[in-house]
Coordinates of C-alpha atoms and ligand atoms in Angstrom, one line a residue:
M1490 CA -33.2 -1.0 74.3
E1491 CA -33.6 1.9 77.1
N1492 CA -30.3 4.3 77.0
T1493 CA -28.3 5.1 80.0
P1494 CA -26.9 8.6 79.7
L1495 CA -23.1 8.9 80.3
Q1496 CA -22.7 12.4 82.1
P1497 CA -19.7 14.7 81.2
G1498 CA -18.1 16.2 84.4
L1499 CA -15.8 18.6 84.9
F1500 CA -11.9 17.9 85.4
G1501 CA -8.7 19.4 85.7
D1502 CA -7.4 23.5 85.4
D1503 CA -6.4 23.0 82.0
M1504 CA -8.2 25.0 79.5
W1505 CA -9.2 22.8 77.3
I1506 CA -9.9 19.2 80.0
T1507 CA -13.5 21.8 80.1
S1508 CA -15.1 18.0 81.0
K1509 CA -14.4 14.7 81.3
P1510 CA -16.4 11.4 80.7
R1511 CA -17.2 10.2 84.6
M1512 CA -15.9 6.9 85.3
Q1513 CA -19.8 5.2 85.1
P1514 CA -20.3 2.6 82.8
G1515 CA -23.2 2.9 80.6
K1516 CA -25.0 1.5 77.6
I1517 CA -26.1 3.3 74.1
G1518 CA -28.6 0.8 72.3
E1519 CA -27.1 -2.1 72.5
T1520 CA -23.7 -0.9 73.2
V1521 CA -21.5 -1.5 76.3
I1522 CA -19.9 1.4 77.5
S1523 CA -16.6 1.3 79.6
F1524 CA -13.8 3.5 80.6
S1525 CA -10.4 3.0 81.2
L1526 CA -6.6 4.6 81.2
A1527 CA -4.6 4.8 78.5
G1528 CA -0.9 4.5 78.8
E1529 CA -0.6 6.7 75.2
I1530 CA -2.9 8.6 73.2
L1531 CA -0.5 8.2 69.7
T1532 CA 0.7 5.1 68.7
R1533 CA 3.9 4.9 66.2
A1534 CA 2.2 3.9 62.8
T1535 CA 3.1 0.6 61.4
G1536 CA 2.0 -1.8 58.5
F1537 CA -0.7 -0.2 56.7
M1538 CA -0.5 3.2 57.7
G1539 CA 3.5 3.1 57.9
E1540 CA 3.6 6.3 55.8
Y1541 CA 2.0 8.2 58.6
D1542 CA 4.0 9.2 61.8
F1543 CA 1.2 8.1 64.8
T1544 CA -1.9 6.6 64.7
L1545 CA -4.4 8.2 67.2
N1546 CA -8.1 6.3 68.5
P1547 CA -9.6 7.8 71.3
Y1548 CA -12.0 4.9 71.8
S1549 CA -11.4 1.1 71.2
G1550 CA -14.1 -1.2 70.2
C1551 CA -16.2 0.4 68.0
S1552 CA -20.4 0.8 68.0
Y1553 CA -20.3 0.2 63.9
G1554 CA -19.8 -3.2 64.4
C1555 CA -18.9 -3.9 60.7
T1556 CA -18.8 -7.6 60.2
Y1557 CA -15.9 -7.1 57.3
C1558 CA -13.7 -4.8 60.5
Y1559 CA -10.3 -6.2 60.7
A1560 CA -10.1 -4.0 64.0
A1561 CA -12.1 -6.7 65.7
F1562 CA -8.5 -8.9 65.4
F1563 CA -7.3 -6.5 68.1
S1564 CA -9.3 -7.0 70.9
R1565 CA -7.6 -8.0 73.5
D1566 CA -9.6 -11.4 74.7
I1567 CA -11.5 -13.7 72.8
E1568 CA -14.9 -12.4 74.1
R1569 CA -14.1 -9.1 72.9
R1570 CA -13.3 -9.9 69.7
N1571 CA -16.8 -12.3 69.4
S1572 CA -18.9 -9.6 70.6
W1573 CA -17.1 -6.6 68.3
G1574 CA -19.8 -3.6 67.5
Y1575 CA -21.7 -4.0 70.6
W1576 CA -18.5 -2.9 73.2
V1577 CA -16.8 0.7 73.2
D1578 CA -14.1 1.4 76.0
V1579 CA -13.5 5.1 76.3
K1580 CA -10.1 6.2 76.7
E1581 CA -11.1 8.7 79.7
N1582 CA -7.4 10.2 79.7
A1583 CA -7.0 10.9 76.4
V1584 CA -7.7 14.5 76.4
E1585 CA -5.6 14.8 79.3
L1586 CA -2.2 12.5 77.6
M1587 CA -2.6 14.6 74.5
A1588 CA -2.7 18.4 76.8
K1589 CA 0.8 16.5 78.0
R1590 CA 2.4 16.8 74.8
R1591 CA 4.8 19.9 74.1
P1592 CA 3.4 22.4 72.5
S1593 CA 4.5 22.1 68.3
S1594 CA 5.5 18.7 69.2
L1595 CA 3.0 17.5 66.6
N1596 CA 4.1 19.8 63.9
G1597 CA 4.4 18.4 60.7
K1598 CA 3.4 15.0 62.4
L1599 CA 1.2 12.9 59.9
I1600 CA -1.4 12.0 61.8
Y1601 CA -4.0 8.9 61.3
M1602 CA -7.5 9.4 62.9
S1603 CA -8.6 6.5 63.6
S1604 CA -6.9 3.3 62.3
V1605 CA -8.7 0.5 65.1
T1606 CA -12.1 2.3 66.0
D1607 CA -13.8 5.5 64.5
P1608 CA -13.0 8.1 66.1
Y1609 CA -17.2 9.4 65.8
Q1610 CA -18.5 6.7 67.7
P1611 CA -22.6 7.7 68.7
V1612 CA -21.1 8.2 72.4
E1613 CA -18.5 11.1 70.8
R1614 CA -21.8 13.4 70.4
E1615 CA -22.1 13.2 74.4
L1616 CA -18.6 13.2 75.6
E1617 CA -16.8 14.7 72.6
L1618 CA -13.3 13.5 73.0
T1619 CA -12.7 13.4 69.8
R1620 CA -13.5 17.0 69.7
R1621 CA -11.3 18.2 72.5
I1622 CA -8.2 16.4 71.1
L1623 CA -9.0 18.3 67.8
E1624 CA -9.0 21.2 70.2
I1625 CA -5.6 21.0 71.8
M1626 CA -4.2 20.1 68.2
A1627 CA -6.1 23.6 66.9
E1628 CA -4.0 25.6 69.6
R1629 CA -1.0 23.8 70.2
H1630 CA 0.4 22.1 67.0
K1631 CA 0.4 22.1 63.1
P1632 CA -0.7 18.6 62.1
K1633 CA -1.2 17.0 59.1
L1634 CA -4.2 14.8 60.0
V1635 CA -6.5 12.5 58.6
I1636 CA -9.8 11.7 60.0
Q1637 CA -11.2 8.3 58.9
T1638 CA -14.7 7.9 59.5
R1639 CA -18.3 6.7 58.7
S1640 CA -19.9 9.2 61.0
P1641 CA -21.8 12.5 59.9
T1642 CA -21.1 13.9 63.5
V1643 CA -18.2 14.5 62.0
V1644 CA -19.7 17.7 60.4
R1645 CA -20.0 18.4 63.6
D1646 CA -16.1 19.6 64.6
C1647 CA -16.1 21.8 60.8
D1648 CA -14.8 24.4 63.2
L1649 CA -11.5 23.0 64.5
F1650 CA -10.8 21.4 61.1
N1651 CA -10.9 25.0 59.6
R1652 CA -8.9 26.3 62.9
I1653 CA -6.0 23.4 62.4
E1654 CA -5.8 24.8 58.8
D1655 CA -5.7 28.8 59.7
N1656 CA -3.2 27.6 62.4
G1657 CA -0.7 26.4 59.6
G1658 CA -1.5 22.6 60.0
R1659 CA -3.6 20.5 57.5
V1660 CA -6.8 18.5 57.4
Q1661 CA -8.6 15.9 55.5
V1662 CA -11.6 14.1 56.0
N1663 CA -12.6 10.8 55.0
M1664 CA -15.9 9.4 54.3
T1665 CA -16.6 5.7 53.9
V1666 CA -18.9 4.7 51.9
T1667 CA -19.2 1.2 50.5
T1668 CA -22.6 0.7 48.5
D1669 CA -25.5 2.4 47.2
D1670 CA -27.6 -0.7 48.8
E1671 CA -29.2 -0.3 52.1
D1672 CA -30.2 -4.1 52.2
I1673 CA -26.5 -4.7 52.0
R1674 CA -25.6 -1.7 54.2
R1675 CA -27.8 -3.4 57.1
T1676 CA -26.1 -7.0 56.9
F1677 CA -22.7 -5.6 56.3
E1678 CA -22.3 -2.8 58.9
P1679 CA -25.6 -3.0 60.7
F1680 CA -25.4 -0.5 63.7
C1681 CA -23.4 2.4 60.9
P1682 CA -25.2 5.4 59.5
S1683 CA -26.9 4.8 56.0
N1684 CA -24.3 5.7 53.2
M1685 CA -26.6 8.4 52.1
A1686 CA -26.3 10.4 55.3
R1687 CA -22.4 9.5 55.1
I1688 CA -23.1 11.6 51.4
R1689 CA -24.6 13.8 52.1
A1690 CA -22.3 14.5 55.5
I1691 CA -18.7 14.8 53.4
G1692 CA -21.1 17.1 50.9
E1693 CA -21.4 19.5 54.0
V1694 CA -17.4 19.2 54.8
Q1695 CA -16.4 19.7 51.4
A1696 CA -18.3 22.8 51.4
E1697 CA -17.1 24.2 54.3
G1698 CA -13.7 24.5 52.4
I1699 CA -12.2 21.0 54.1
E1700 CA -10.2 18.9 52.0
T1701 CA -12.3 15.6 51.7
C1702 CA -12.0 11.9 49.9
I1703 CA -14.7 9.5 49.7
T1704 CA -13.3 5.9 50.6
M1705 CA -15.1 3.0 48.9
T1706 CA -13.0 0.7 51.2
P1707 CA -14.4 -2.5 51.1
L1708 CA -16.7 -1.3 48.1
L1709 CA -19.7 -4.0 48.2
V1710 CA -22.1 -4.7 45.2
V1711 CA -23.4 -1.3 43.7
M1712 CA -27.0 -1.5 42.3
S1713 CA -26.8 0.9 40.2
P1714 CA -23.1 2.2 39.3
Y1715 CA -23.4 5.3 37.4
A1716 CA -26.4 6.8 39.7
F1717 CA -24.3 5.9 42.2
A1718 CA -21.0 7.7 40.3
D1719 CA -23.3 10.6 40.2
S1720 CA -24.5 11.0 43.8
L1721 CA -20.9 11.0 44.5
V1722 CA -19.6 13.8 41.8
E1723 CA -22.5 15.7 43.4
T1724 CA -20.8 16.2 46.8
G1725 CA -17.8 18.2 45.4
V1726 CA -15.5 15.9 46.8
Q1727 CA -12.4 15.4 44.9
K1728 CA -10.6 12.3 45.7
F1729 CA -11.8 9.0 45.8
I1730 CA -10.5 5.3 47.1
A1731 CA -11.9 2.2 46.2
Q1732 CA -10.8 -1.3 47.5
P1733 CA -11.9 -4.9 46.7
F1734 CA -13.9 -6.9 49.7
H1735 CA -11.6 -9.2 51.4
F1736 CA -13.0 -12.2 51.7
R1737 CA -10.9 -14.0 54.5
R1738 CA -11.5 -11.5 56.6
G1739 CA -14.4 -11.5 59.5
K1740 CA -14.3 -15.1 60.5
F1741 CA -15.2 -14.2 63.5
L1742 CA -18.8 -13.6 62.9
A1743 CA -19.5 -16.2 60.7
G1744 CA -22.9 -16.1 61.3
T1745 CA -23.3 -12.7 59.9
R1746 CA -21.1 -12.9 56.8
D1747 CA -22.7 -16.0 56.0
K1748 CA -25.8 -14.1 55.7
A1749 CA -23.8 -11.2 53.8
I1750 CA -22.5 -13.3 51.1
D1751 CA -26.0 -15.0 50.7
L1752 CA -27.1 -11.3 50.0
M1753 CA -24.8 -10.3 47.9
S1754 CA -25.0 -13.9 46.1
E1755 CA -28.7 -12.9 45.7
K1756 CA -27.6 -9.1 44.4
L1757 CA -25.8 -10.8 41.9
G1758 CA -28.0 -13.0 40.9
C1759 CA -25.5 -16.0 41.6
N1760 CA -25.1 -18.5 44.1
R1761 CA -22.3 -18.9 46.9
Q1762 CA -20.4 -21.1 44.8
S1763 CA -19.6 -18.8 42.2
F1764 CA -19.7 -15.7 44.4
Q1765 CA -16.3 -14.8 44.5
K1766 CA -15.6 -14.7 40.8
E1767 CA -19.0 -12.6 40.0
Y1768 CA -18.1 -9.9 42.8
L1769 CA -14.5 -9.7 41.7
E1770 CA -16.5 -9.0 38.0
H1771 CA -18.9 -6.8 39.6
Y1772 CA -16.3 -5.0 41.6
D1773 CA -14.4 -4.1 38.0
M1774 CA -17.2 -3.2 36.5
V1775 CA -18.5 -1.1 38.7
F1776 CA -14.5 0.6 38.9
D1777 CA -14.7 1.3 35.9
V1778 CA -17.6 3.6 36.0
L1779 CA -16.4 5.5 38.9
Q1780 CA -12.9 6.1 37.2
D1781 CA -14.7 7.0 33.7
T1782 CA -16.8 9.8 36.2
L1783 CA -14.9 10.7 39.1
P1784 CA -12.5 13.3 39.4
E1785 CA -9.3 11.0 40.4
L1786 CA -9.6 7.7 41.9
G1787 CA -6.8 5.8 43.6
E1788 CA -6.9 2.1 44.9
G1789 CA -5.9 -0.2 47.6
K1790 CA -3.0 0.9 49.7
D1791 CA -1.3 3.7 47.2
G1792 CA -4.6 5.1 47.6
F1793 CA -4.7 5.5 51.2
A1794 CA -1.0 6.9 50.9
P1795 CA -1.0 10.3 52.9
P1796 CA -2.4 13.1 51.5
F1797 CA 0.0 16.0 52.1
Ligands
SF4_1278 S1 -16.6 1.8 61.4 FE1 -14.3 0.9 60.9 S2 -13.6 0.6 63.2 FE2 -16.0 0.6 62.9 S3 -16.6 -1.5 62.9 FE3 -16.9 -0.4 60.6 S4 -14.5 -0.8 60.1 FE4 -14.3 -1.4 62.2

């Protein structure tokens, strides 16, 4: 399918609002891109993220379309929930909203970016919405920022992560890696970058002197646990979090989920009936290997506690 280009334009006289997405919906690959005005760009963190002050989502929806994604349940209607992975809504005034915040008002505030999208959507390469939000943070605030992504595009913003640190803020970049098997990745995370690309990218972020963490959330089936653990260690990353796959999520994409469960069962050499038991045994085995190999391994909600 042909891509419809999205063109940045000029906007406003604030030095950080150097370009702004035009109000032209388009399509990138299979993803429909739309634009909307947000009421606020920072949301008070609650629930799983309750130890943070704010969550920050520059986009709604997500091009990566992971079949187990809980964020799909926060879609505003059933149609959007069912087409999760095929739409992204750009918060076109996100930079404006961030620029309006009183300077220093985010000093010391724990911000999780992002909780219901990935801040490095494919469209981010062109729009640079996340980047411009980071520019404002670097110049006006000293936040304690955790970036959560599956995209190698995060490497682009290492200069800003370092600037935030140099100006007195803190940054940790979390990269999600879920398996060493590309068949499984394609089935559960159809539009995501490969896990190898993610591993290479987080190694590059680490090499830039930025705090990093690899989040194996969820940890799917791993075909070669020792080689997988070695590839994680080779990145130089010191912190890791694992969490098992949740069986009841993702019903909104039941067809894909069935196919994905069948594939994992096949990889584990079991049938659908015994899959849950076999998977959990497999998870424990892989977790033990990782625990023996990795410098620091957290699990579940505790692992996601703010790192600063
Ligand atoms: S990258 Fe994150 S937000 Fe996007 S679909 Fe996957 S789990 Fe959901």
